[in-house]
Structure formats: C-alpha cells, structure tokens
Amino acid sequence: MSIQAVKGTRDILPDEVGAWHDVERAARALFARYGYREIRTPVFEQTELFARGIGAETDIVSKEMYTFEDRDGSSLTLRPEATAGIVRAVIEHNLLSTDPALKVWAAGPMFRRERPQKGRYRQFHQVDVEAIGFTSPTIDVEVVELAISFLEACGVERHELVLNSVGDRACRPAYVETLRAALRQRSASLCADCRRRAETNPLRVLDCKVPEDQATIESLPKIADHLCAECRDHFAEVKRQLELLGIPYRENARLVRGLDYYVRTTFEVVSGELGAQDSVLGGGRYDGLVRDLGGPDAPGVGFAVGLERLVSLLPARHREGRCDVFLAPLAPAALDPALRLQRELRRAGVRAMLDPEGRSFKSRMKQADKLGARFVAILGEDEMARGVWTVRDMAGSAQQEVPASGILEHLRERTNG
Ligand code: HAM
C-alpha cells in the first residue's frame, strides 16, 4: 500500500509552483517599496508563546494547535500564525532599540488542526506583514493599502475590504460585559458553542456561522456604540484616509477575528470566488501584544494573506517552456560531444536538456515539443562526418547547419543572448 499525504496537507506540484513564485516575487518587489524587510523565524516555538500571544480561549489555541512534548519535557508547538513568533524575535533581538519603527514581512507554512475543506488546510502558507512601533491610524491605512495593492499586483481583481474597530483595553472590557449580559438573556436561542463562548470569550459569539443563531446575534449590542473617544477618533481617521486614497470598504460590526490580540482596527479582504472560506487575508492592530510577550510597550499592526486561497484566485497561467535547447545525439558517438555542449550551454545560462535514453528521432522531437524547446540541436553520423550540427527552430521548423566550432555561440545568441 502506498503512503498518502497527511489529511489537510497538500503538495504543490511543479505545474503549480510557477504561480507561487509569481506571488512571492510580487511580495518581495512591492513590500520593499514600502520599506518592509524580510524576517524569517522558526516554524516551531514554545507553546506558551501562542497561549499568551493569541489567547488561551481562542479556537486556534484551545483546539487547533499541533503541540508536542520535546525529549527534554518542554512543550513545543508548530506555529499556527506568524505574528507571535515575529514579535518574540523582535523582543529577543531588541530590534526596536535600533529601529523604533519596524517594518517586516515573512512567508512560510503555518499549522492549524482545523476540519479540512476547500480553502482550509492543516498546513497552509501565509505572507505576513507587520509594522511595529507606530500608533498613528496612517499606518493602519498603509497596511490595508499595501494588502490591497499586493492582491492587485498578483492579479486579483475582485475583492472586498471589510473593516471594524474592536475597541481597546480601555473600552472593550465594558462592552464585553454588556455583551455577556445580553447573551445570558438570549442563551436559550443560541447554539451550545455560543453558550460556552458567552462565558469564556463573548466576542467570539460574533464570529458564529450557525444559521439559526444569526438573528439573535444581529440583535446584540454593537461595539461601534461602545468605543471610547480615542478609539472612535482612530477609527474615523482610518476611514477618512481610506476614502482619501479611494479605497472602498464595508463596515462590519461583527468582524472580531479569531485572535485575541487585536485592538481598534480589524480588517479582512474577502472574495466571493472562494466559497465558504472566503477570507483571502486578515489583520489588524495589536497594541499591547509586544508588552504582553515581555517587550516594551510598542504598538503594532499587520495582516496575513493565505497563499493557497490567493493562488486559487489567480487566472490560469500559460504553461511555460522549460528548455531553450534540446540536444539530440542520434549516434552512439554523438553522446560525448552532446554532453560537453549541454554543460557549456548550461554554464552560459542557457536551459539545455538532453535525452540520454536513445529513443527514435520522432519521439525525441515530440519530447522537445512538450518541453517547449525553442531549438533542437541534432548530431547524427552524417553531421559528425562533416563537423556540423543541424539546428531546428521549433517555431517555424526551419533547419540550418552550424559548424561544430561555432555551435555554442550560435545557440547562446539565439536564446538568452
Ligand atoms: P488569520 O485571519 O488567522 O490571521 O489568517 C490570515 C489568513 O490566513 C486568512 O485570511 C486565510 O487566508 C489564511 N488561513 C488561515 N487559516 C487557514 C487554513 N486553515 N487554511 C488555509 N488558509 C488559512 C492571522 O494569522 C494573523 N496572524 C494575521 C495578522 C498579522 N494580524 C496582524 N498581523
């Protein structure tokens, strides 16, 4: 019996990987223009980092983490997201002391033991952007604008920005109590999960997708009516600047997101083309997280894009040719000069391939065609006797004889120049 990939994981096959490269290239080019530099952190961390950072009562921490005991008895966890690890690294290396306004991005696999479905995996990939050390709503807007520009640079045309403010540590506790009281009154009409969340983490109720609960949840008090003056002003300025920049958004008072570290701005970008898992990216402000994890009292704001979801939104790519020159040694004695030429071409930057299996001429031409070769260089007994190669241009099928002494230069000039 053959062994299969673990449920909820997927292989990115060679035909797909070009789209991933495009996205990664777009990220690198765009983020540099905004002053964000790459940071790479480990895929596993001490479990406590996520419990403290993301919140013990979140689904991610309470149900979805891949946690294991290391041989020395310590508890480790495969990262379910990037923010906590980045903040840990920023504190550990004291990055804020040399760069009080830190802009970083990261990319890589994340792990959550969710129920797999289309667009939801147990190993998935994110591109993550974090701006740490900025209080101003202008940076919330920069981060949102960067997120949208990134999607557009990748070729995603249809998307919707959803926006909310979840208040801060000054005004949210009172709102949470108001919400809890309202939930207690309505508990008979809520699902078991929501009844539990009403006690442990009432904001999570706003995330509930159970159809029967929706009318009740819509009737709950809205956070927008309970923001303190500072949070109200911050949110108003975020919206004003988004309008100034011509970035459309929809406000949704229920957008609280699945991580506890958010304060003030939260946002998601959704796409109707994704199905049930419709959020392609999500983020927000997390003032307080750096301090909670043992660092200075530095604010932060960022977002993460799900790459599986992003790639699924991109138009199908043309399959690219993989080869510039396909070498066809047609006689046993032709193999050695063909091997030498293959090496020289590759060293000169030309994508060259050779079929060492000694198949028929016809099947080699078919193979060259499949590989998208631009030229086939043929060396048979006749060519060897006359000291030439026959070069076939696959675009027009024109053939030309080229002296062996000039074949490298000839092919180099016509391919990568
Ligand atoms: P998140 O909303 O949990 O936020 O994840 C961000 C994105 O990752 C989602 O919008 C989705 O595209 C993708 N994603 C999440 N879970 C899965 C999954 N199981 N399978 C496939 N894709 C998934 C965060 O992770 C925050 N750390 C974002 C952030 C950065 N906030 C501030 N800075």
Short mmCIF file of C-alpha atoms and ligand atoms in Angstrom, two decimals:
data_model
loop_
_atom_site.label_atom_id
_atom_site.label_comp_id
_atom_site.label_asym_id
_atom_site.label_seq_id
_atom_site.Cartn_x
_atom_site.Cartn_y
_atom_site.Cartn_z
CA MET A 1 0.00 0.00 0.00
CA SER A 2 1.37 3.43 -0.89
CA ILE A 3 1.64 6.16 1.73
CA GLN A 4 -0.54 9.24 1.24
CA ALA A 5 -0.09 12.85 2.31
CA VAL A 6 -1.45 13.63 5.78
CA LYS A 7 -5.09 14.78 5.78
CA GLY A 8 -5.32 18.54 5.40
CA THR A 9 -1.89 18.89 3.79
CA ARG A 10 -1.26 19.24 0.09
CA ASP A 11 1.55 19.00 -2.38
CA ILE A 12 2.37 21.97 -4.58
CA LEU A 13 3.26 20.22 -7.81
CA PRO A 14 5.74 21.51 -10.41
CA ASP A 15 2.94 22.71 -12.71
CA GLU A 16 1.51 24.85 -9.90
CA VAL A 17 4.69 26.23 -8.46
CA GLY A 18 5.07 29.00 -11.07
CA ALA A 19 2.02 30.76 -9.61
CA TRP A 20 3.60 30.58 -6.15
CA HIS A 21 6.80 32.08 -7.49
CA ASP A 22 4.82 34.92 -9.09
CA VAL A 23 3.15 35.70 -5.77
CA GLU A 24 6.41 35.55 -3.83
CA ARG A 25 8.12 37.77 -6.41
CA ALA A 26 5.27 40.29 -6.23
CA ALA A 27 5.53 40.35 -2.42
CA ARG A 28 9.27 40.94 -2.47
CA ALA A 29 9.08 43.75 -5.02
CA LEU A 30 6.08 45.52 -3.51
CA PHE A 31 6.98 45.28 0.17
CA ALA A 32 10.43 46.73 -0.50
CA ARG A 33 8.78 49.83 -2.00
CA TYR A 34 7.01 50.41 1.33
CA GLY A 35 10.16 49.84 3.40
CA TYR A 36 9.31 46.35 4.73
CA ARG A 37 12.21 43.93 5.08
CA GLU A 38 12.01 40.17 5.29
CA ILE A 39 12.35 38.30 8.58
CA ARG A 40 12.45 34.51 8.93
CA THR A 41 11.52 32.84 12.20
CA PRO A 42 11.34 29.13 13.15
CA VAL A 43 8.27 27.02 12.38
CA PHE A 44 8.11 25.85 15.98
CA GLU A 45 8.15 27.83 19.17
CA GLN A 46 7.49 27.28 22.85
CA THR A 47 3.79 26.56 23.32
CA GLU A 48 3.45 29.35 25.86
CA LEU A 49 4.21 31.97 23.21
CA PHE A 50 0.98 31.21 21.37
CA ALA A 51 -1.09 30.69 24.51
CA ARG A 52 -0.04 34.14 25.75
CA GLY A 53 0.05 35.84 22.37
CA ILE A 54 -3.06 34.58 20.58
CA GLY A 55 -5.17 33.91 23.68
CA ALA A 56 -5.89 30.66 25.52
CA GLU A 57 -9.62 30.93 24.82
CA THR A 58 -9.34 31.20 21.05
CA ASP A 59 -10.17 28.20 18.85
CA ILE A 60 -6.65 28.32 17.48
CA VAL A 61 -5.02 27.81 20.87
CA SER A 62 -7.66 25.68 22.56
CA LYS A 63 -8.39 23.27 19.70
CA GLU A 64 -6.13 23.64 16.71
CA MET A 65 -2.50 23.67 17.73
CA TYR A 66 -0.03 20.94 16.85
CA THR A 67 1.63 20.70 20.24
CA PHE A 68 4.15 18.08 21.23
CA GLU A 69 6.45 17.33 24.08
CA ASP A 70 10.12 17.59 23.23
CA ARG A 71 12.54 14.97 24.53
CA ASP A 72 13.52 17.26 27.40
CA GLY A 73 9.90 17.58 28.50
CA SER A 74 9.32 21.10 27.18
CA SER A 75 6.14 21.82 25.25
CA LEU A 76 6.59 22.96 21.65
CA THR A 77 4.03 23.99 19.03
CA LEU A 78 4.10 24.28 15.27
CA ARG A 79 3.29 27.92 14.61
CA PRO A 80 -0.40 28.48 13.79
CA GLU A 81 0.37 32.03 12.59
CA ALA A 82 3.38 34.31 12.18
CA THR A 83 2.72 37.38 14.33
CA ALA A 84 3.55 35.90 17.74
CA GLY A 85 6.87 34.46 16.52
CA ILE A 86 7.84 37.72 14.83
CA VAL A 87 7.08 39.70 17.97
CA ARG A 88 9.08 37.19 20.01
CA ALA A 89 12.06 37.66 17.67
CA VAL A 90 11.72 41.46 17.74
CA ILE A 91 11.85 41.42 21.55
CA GLU A 92 14.59 38.78 21.80
CA HIS A 93 16.90 40.67 19.44
CA ASN A 94 15.93 44.06 20.78
CA LEU A 95 15.13 45.24 17.25
CA LEU A 96 13.03 48.16 18.45
CA SER A 97 16.00 49.78 20.14
CA THR A 98 17.78 50.32 16.83
CA ASP A 99 14.64 50.67 14.72
CA PRO A 100 11.77 52.14 16.73
CA ALA A 101 9.51 51.94 13.69
CA LEU A 102 9.99 48.45 12.44
CA LYS A 103 8.52 47.16 9.21
CA VAL A 104 8.95 43.48 8.44
CA TRP A 105 7.36 40.74 6.38
CA ALA A 106 7.62 36.96 6.41
CA ALA A 107 6.37 33.98 4.43
CA GLY A 108 6.08 30.31 5.17
CA PRO A 109 3.96 27.40 6.34
CA MET A 110 1.54 27.61 9.28
CA PHE A 111 -0.22 24.73 11.02
CA ARG A 112 -3.75 24.53 12.41
CA ARG A 113 -5.67 21.36 13.10
CA GLU A 114 -8.91 22.57 11.58
CA ARG A 115 -11.50 20.47 9.79
CA PRO A 116 -10.15 20.35 6.24
CA GLN A 117 -12.33 21.67 3.43
CA LYS A 118 -11.85 23.66 0.24
CA GLY A 119 -9.50 26.53 1.11
CA ARG A 120 -8.88 25.24 4.63
CA TYR A 121 -5.85 23.11 5.32
CA ARG A 122 -3.87 21.88 8.29
CA GLN A 123 -0.63 23.06 6.74
CA PHE A 124 -1.13 26.26 4.78
CA HIS A 125 1.07 29.18 3.82
CA GLN A 126 0.94 32.84 4.66
CA VAL A 127 2.66 36.01 3.57
CA ASP A 128 2.63 38.16 6.69
CA VAL A 129 3.33 41.87 7.11
CA GLU A 130 3.93 43.65 10.42
CA ALA A 131 4.56 47.31 11.29
CA ILE A 132 5.66 47.61 14.91
CA GLY A 133 6.15 50.86 16.80
CA PHE A 134 3.52 53.04 15.09
CA THR A 135 0.47 54.46 16.85
CA SER A 136 -0.93 56.60 14.05
CA PRO A 137 -4.02 55.49 12.09
CA THR A 138 -1.99 56.38 9.00
CA ILE A 139 -0.08 53.13 9.46
CA ASP A 140 -3.30 51.11 9.73
CA VAL A 141 -4.19 52.63 6.38
CA GLU A 142 -0.74 51.97 4.92
CA VAL A 143 -1.02 48.32 5.92
CA VAL A 144 -4.53 48.00 4.47
CA GLU A 145 -3.49 49.77 1.27
CA LEU A 146 -0.44 47.51 1.00
CA ALA A 147 -2.66 44.43 1.41
CA ILE A 148 -4.96 45.58 -1.40
CA SER A 149 -2.04 46.57 -3.63
CA PHE A 150 -0.48 43.16 -3.08
CA LEU A 151 -3.66 41.37 -4.18
CA GLU A 152 -3.88 43.62 -7.22
CA ALA A 153 -0.19 43.15 -8.09
CA CYS A 154 -0.89 39.40 -8.07
CA GLY A 155 -3.80 39.86 -10.49
CA VAL A 156 -6.77 39.55 -8.11
CA GLU A 157 -9.36 41.95 -9.44
CA ARG A 158 -12.49 41.31 -7.44
CA HIS A 159 -12.26 41.62 -3.68
CA GLU A 160 -13.98 43.40 -0.84
CA LEU A 161 -12.38 45.09 2.15
CA VAL A 162 -14.31 44.58 5.40
CA LEU A 163 -13.46 46.82 8.32
CA ASN A 164 -14.24 47.17 12.01
CA SER A 165 -12.89 48.57 15.25
CA VAL A 166 -12.90 46.25 18.25
CA GLY A 167 -12.03 48.96 20.77
CA ASP A 168 -9.06 48.85 23.10
CA ARG A 169 -8.22 47.74 26.60
CA ALA A 170 -9.90 50.86 27.98
CA CYS A 171 -13.31 50.48 26.37
CA ARG A 172 -13.62 46.86 25.36
CA PRO A 173 -13.96 45.24 28.83
CA ALA A 174 -17.17 47.22 29.49
CA TYR A 175 -18.52 46.26 26.06
CA VAL A 176 -17.66 42.59 26.69
CA GLU A 177 -19.63 42.72 29.95
CA THR A 178 -22.59 44.34 28.17
CA LEU A 179 -22.36 41.63 25.54
CA ARG A 180 -22.17 38.87 28.14
CA ALA A 181 -25.25 40.18 29.90
CA ALA A 182 -27.14 40.38 26.59
CA LEU A 183 -26.02 36.84 25.72
CA ARG A 184 -27.22 35.48 29.04
CA GLN A 185 -30.67 36.85 28.31
CA ARG A 186 -30.68 35.20 24.91
CA SER A 187 -28.88 31.97 25.73
CA ALA A 188 -31.93 29.80 25.02
CA SER A 189 -31.77 30.74 21.34
CA LEU A 190 -28.03 30.11 20.89
CA CYS A 191 -26.03 27.02 19.94
CA ALA A 192 -24.03 25.15 22.59
CA ASP A 193 -20.75 26.64 21.33
CA CYS A 194 -22.09 30.17 21.67
CA ARG A 195 -23.46 29.47 25.15
CA ARG A 196 -19.98 28.36 26.17
CA ARG A 197 -18.34 31.32 24.45
CA ALA A 198 -20.79 33.70 26.15
CA GLU A 199 -18.95 32.87 29.36
CA THR A 200 -15.37 32.28 28.20
CA ASN A 201 -14.95 34.79 25.35
CA PRO A 202 -18.19 36.59 24.40
CA LEU A 203 -16.65 38.41 21.38
CA ARG A 204 -16.22 35.03 19.67
CA VAL A 205 -20.01 34.69 19.53
CA LEU A 206 -20.00 37.42 16.87
CA ASP A 207 -18.00 35.01 14.64
CA CYS A 208 -20.61 32.25 14.85
CA LYS A 209 -21.77 30.93 11.47
CA VAL A 210 -24.65 28.71 12.68
CA PRO A 211 -27.68 29.87 10.61
CA GLU A 212 -30.21 29.56 13.48
CA ASP A 213 -28.12 31.89 15.67
CA GLN A 214 -27.84 34.74 13.20
CA ALA A 215 -30.99 36.69 14.06
CA THR A 216 -30.09 36.62 17.76
CA ILE A 217 -26.52 37.73 17.10
CA GLU A 218 -27.69 40.62 14.91
CA SER A 219 -29.78 41.86 17.83
CA LEU A 220 -26.77 42.08 20.20
CA PRO A 221 -25.24 45.42 21.24
CA LYS A 222 -22.72 46.69 18.66
CA ILE A 223 -19.17 47.56 19.60
CA ALA A 224 -19.29 50.72 17.48
CA ASP A 225 -21.72 52.16 20.03
CA HIS A 226 -19.34 51.39 22.91
CA LEU A 227 -16.00 52.74 21.68
CA CYS A 228 -14.13 55.25 23.84
CA ALA A 229 -13.36 58.67 22.32
CA GLU A 230 -9.79 57.70 21.37
CA CYS A 231 -10.89 54.53 19.58
CA ARG A 232 -13.72 56.38 17.86
CA ASP A 233 -11.33 59.07 16.62
CA HIS A 234 -8.78 56.48 15.49
CA PHE A 235 -11.40 54.56 13.54
CA ALA A 236 -12.82 57.73 11.99
CA GLU A 237 -9.35 58.75 10.81
CA VAL A 238 -8.68 55.28 9.32
CA LYS A 239 -11.91 55.54 7.36
CA ARG A 240 -11.22 59.13 6.30
CA GLN A 241 -7.79 58.22 4.92
CA LEU A 242 -9.12 55.14 3.14
CA GLU A 243 -11.66 57.39 1.45
CA LEU A 244 -8.94 59.91 0.64
CA LEU A 245 -6.98 57.17 -1.12
CA GLY A 246 -10.06 55.89 -2.93
CA ILE A 247 -10.11 52.50 -1.21
CA PRO A 248 -13.67 51.22 -0.85
CA TYR A 249 -14.61 49.31 2.31
CA ARG A 250 -17.62 47.85 4.05
CA GLU A 251 -18.03 48.18 7.79
CA ASN A 252 -19.00 45.04 9.65
CA ALA A 253 -19.52 45.36 13.41
CA ARG A 254 -19.15 41.58 13.76
CA LEU A 255 -15.60 41.40 12.40
CA VAL A 256 -13.78 40.49 15.63
CA ARG A 257 -11.42 37.88 14.12
CA GLY A 258 -10.16 34.69 15.68
CA LEU A 259 -7.16 36.01 17.60
CA ASP A 260 -7.39 37.83 20.93
CA TYR A 261 -4.55 40.29 20.41
CA TYR A 262 -6.48 42.75 18.25
CA VAL A 263 -7.38 46.25 19.41
CA ARG A 264 -9.01 49.02 17.39
CA THR A 265 -8.73 48.31 13.65
CA THR A 266 -9.54 44.83 12.35
CA PHE A 267 -9.94 44.03 8.67
CA GLU A 268 -10.33 41.23 6.19
CA VAL A 269 -10.41 41.04 2.44
CA VAL A 270 -12.98 38.58 1.16
CA SER A 271 -13.70 37.21 -2.27
CA GLY A 272 -16.99 35.71 -3.43
CA GLU A 273 -14.98 33.32 -5.60
CA LEU A 274 -13.52 31.45 -2.62
CA GLY A 275 -16.63 29.66 -1.34
CA ALA A 276 -17.26 29.17 2.38
CA GLN A 277 -13.69 30.07 3.39
CA ASP A 278 -13.96 33.46 1.76
CA SER A 279 -11.27 35.46 3.57
CA VAL A 280 -8.11 35.78 1.50
CA LEU A 281 -6.36 37.93 4.09
CA GLY A 282 -6.95 39.31 7.54
CA GLY A 283 -5.25 41.56 10.00
CA GLY A 284 -5.48 44.43 12.40
CA ARG A 285 -3.84 46.42 15.16
CA TYR A 286 -2.34 44.68 18.19
CA ASP A 287 -1.14 47.37 20.62
CA GLY A 288 -0.29 45.56 23.86
CA LEU A 289 0.97 42.30 22.34
CA VAL A 290 4.64 43.29 22.43
CA ARG A 291 4.33 44.21 26.10
CA ASP A 292 2.33 41.04 26.92
CA LEU A 293 5.14 38.98 25.43
CA GLY A 294 7.73 40.68 27.63
CA GLY A 295 8.83 43.57 25.41
CA PRO A 296 8.44 47.34 25.53
CA ASP A 297 5.04 48.98 25.26
CA ALA A 298 5.13 49.15 21.47
CA PRO A 299 2.03 49.16 19.27
CA GLY A 300 1.71 47.04 16.13
CA VAL A 301 -0.44 46.47 13.09
CA GLY A 302 -0.26 43.89 10.33
CA PHE A 303 -2.01 41.31 8.19
CA ALA A 304 -1.51 37.86 6.69
CA VAL A 305 -2.57 36.54 3.29
CA GLY A 306 -3.43 32.87 2.84
CA LEU A 307 -1.42 31.79 -0.18
CA GLU A 308 -3.50 28.72 -1.08
CA ARG A 309 -6.54 30.97 -1.26
CA LEU A 310 -4.68 33.73 -3.12
CA VAL A 311 -3.27 31.32 -5.72
CA SER A 312 -6.71 29.80 -6.26
CA LEU A 313 -7.98 33.27 -7.26
CA LEU A 314 -5.36 33.85 -9.93
CA PRO A 315 -6.10 33.38 -13.60
CA ALA A 316 -4.63 30.14 -15.01
CA ARG A 317 -1.09 30.66 -16.19
CA HIS A 318 0.27 29.59 -19.52
CA ARG A 319 2.42 26.58 -19.09
CA GLU A 320 5.96 27.83 -19.53
CA GLY A 321 8.62 26.18 -21.67
CA ARG A 322 11.29 24.55 -19.56
CA CYS A 323 14.02 24.26 -22.12
CA ASP A 324 15.75 26.52 -24.65
CA VAL A 325 17.81 23.92 -26.46
CA PHE A 326 17.04 20.23 -26.68
CA LEU A 327 20.03 18.16 -27.73
CA ALA A 328 19.50 15.09 -29.87
CA PRO A 329 22.60 12.93 -30.29
CA LEU A 330 21.45 10.40 -32.88
CA ALA A 331 24.53 8.17 -32.99
CA PRO A 332 26.33 6.49 -30.06
CA ALA A 333 29.49 8.52 -30.79
CA ALA A 334 27.45 11.75 -30.67
CA LEU A 335 26.70 11.38 -26.96
CA ASP A 336 30.07 12.72 -25.77
CA PRO A 337 30.07 15.97 -27.80
CA ALA A 338 26.39 16.43 -26.86
CA LEU A 339 27.18 16.06 -23.16
CA ARG A 340 30.01 18.58 -23.49
CA LEU A 341 27.79 21.04 -25.35
CA GLN A 342 25.00 20.58 -22.79
CA ARG A 343 27.38 21.52 -19.98
CA GLU A 344 28.76 24.54 -21.86
CA LEU A 345 25.27 25.79 -22.70
CA ARG A 346 24.14 25.48 -19.09
CA ARG A 347 27.23 27.30 -17.89
CA ALA A 348 26.41 30.06 -20.37
CA GLY A 349 22.94 30.43 -18.85
CA VAL A 350 21.01 28.51 -21.49
CA ARG A 351 18.41 25.98 -20.38
CA ALA A 352 19.62 22.84 -22.13
CA MET A 353 18.38 19.26 -21.93
CA LEU A 354 19.42 16.02 -23.49
CA ASP A 355 17.58 12.74 -23.74
CA PRO A 356 20.10 10.05 -22.82
CA GLU A 357 17.66 7.22 -23.43
CA GLY A 358 18.42 6.78 -27.15
CA ARG A 359 14.85 6.94 -28.43
CA SER A 360 13.72 7.38 -32.03
CA PHE A 361 14.13 10.75 -33.72
CA LYS A 362 10.36 11.19 -33.84
CA SER A 363 9.86 10.56 -30.14
CA ARG A 364 12.69 12.98 -29.29
CA MET A 365 11.10 15.72 -31.37
CA LYS A 366 7.84 15.11 -29.54
CA GLN A 367 9.64 15.36 -26.24
CA ALA A 368 11.34 18.62 -27.29
CA ASP A 369 7.94 19.99 -28.23
CA LYS A 370 6.43 19.02 -24.88
CA LEU A 371 9.29 20.69 -23.02
CA GLY A 372 8.69 23.86 -25.01
CA ALA A 373 12.19 23.79 -26.51
CA ARG A 374 12.94 26.66 -28.85
CA PHE A 375 15.72 24.85 -30.71
CA VAL A 376 16.69 21.24 -31.24
CA ALA A 377 20.37 20.61 -31.95
CA ILE A 378 20.82 17.36 -33.83
CA LEU A 379 24.07 15.44 -34.12
CA GLY A 380 23.90 12.28 -36.25
CA GLU A 381 26.57 10.29 -38.07
CA ASP A 382 26.26 12.47 -41.14
CA GLU A 383 26.69 15.71 -39.15
CA MET A 384 29.67 14.25 -37.28
CA ALA A 385 31.39 13.31 -40.53
CA ARG A 386 31.03 16.90 -41.77
CA GLY A 387 31.81 18.64 -38.46
CA VAL A 388 28.41 20.38 -38.15
CA TRP A 389 25.22 20.34 -36.06
CA THR A 390 21.75 20.61 -37.54
CA VAL A 391 19.76 23.22 -35.64
CA ARG A 392 15.99 23.14 -35.98
CA ASP A 393 14.00 26.23 -34.99
CA MET A 394 10.88 24.76 -33.39
CA ALA A 395 8.78 27.86 -34.07
CA GLY A 396 8.98 27.70 -37.86
CA SER A 397 10.54 24.25 -38.31
CA ALA A 398 13.37 25.87 -40.36
CA GLN A 399 16.63 23.93 -40.23
CA GLN A 400 20.16 25.18 -40.55
CA GLU A 401 23.59 23.61 -40.40
CA VAL A 402 26.04 25.20 -37.98
CA PRO A 403 29.77 24.35 -37.77
CA ALA A 404 30.60 22.50 -34.56
CA SER A 405 33.19 25.15 -33.68
CA GLY A 406 30.51 27.88 -33.56
CA ILE A 407 27.54 25.93 -32.18
CA LEU A 408 27.81 27.22 -28.60
CA GLU A 409 27.92 30.86 -29.70
CA HIS A 410 25.12 30.32 -32.26
CA LEU A 411 22.73 28.85 -29.70
CA ARG A 412 23.71 31.27 -26.96
CA GLU A 413 23.00 34.29 -29.15
CA ARG A 414 19.57 32.98 -30.09
CA THR A 415 18.45 32.07 -26.59
CA ASN A 416 19.48 34.08 -23.55
CA GLY A 417 21.75 36.40 -25.56
P1 HAM B 1 -5.82 34.81 10.25
O1 HAM B 1 -7.08 35.51 9.85
O2 HAM B 1 -5.94 33.74 11.25
O3 HAM B 1 -4.80 35.93 10.74
O4 HAM B 1 -5.14 34.22 8.95
C1 HAM B 1 -4.87 35.05 7.84
C2 HAM B 1 -5.19 34.32 6.55
O5 HAM B 1 -4.56 33.03 6.53
C3 HAM B 1 -6.66 34.00 6.34
O6 HAM B 1 -7.33 35.12 5.79
C4 HAM B 1 -6.60 32.86 5.35
O7 HAM B 1 -6.42 33.34 4.02
C5 HAM B 1 -5.34 32.13 5.78
N1 HAM B 1 -5.69 30.95 6.59
C6 HAM B 1 -5.94 30.89 7.90
N2 HAM B 1 -6.21 29.62 8.29
C7 HAM B 1 -6.12 28.86 7.18
C8 HAM B 1 -6.27 27.46 6.91
N3 HAM B 1 -6.56 26.58 7.87
N4 HAM B 1 -6.11 27.03 5.63
C9 HAM B 1 -5.81 27.91 4.64
N5 HAM B 1 -5.64 29.23 4.83
C10 HAM B 1 -5.81 29.70 6.09
C11 HAM B 1 -3.55 35.68 11.19
O8 HAM B 1 -2.99 34.61 11.06
C12 HAM B 1 -2.87 36.88 11.79
N6 HAM B 1 -1.55 36.48 12.29
C13 HAM B 1 -2.76 38.00 10.76
C14 HAM B 1 -2.07 39.21 11.31
C15 HAM B 1 -0.79 39.59 11.09
N7 HAM B 1 -2.61 40.11 12.11
C16 HAM B 1 -1.72 41.04 12.39
N8 HAM B 1 -0.60 40.72 11.79
#
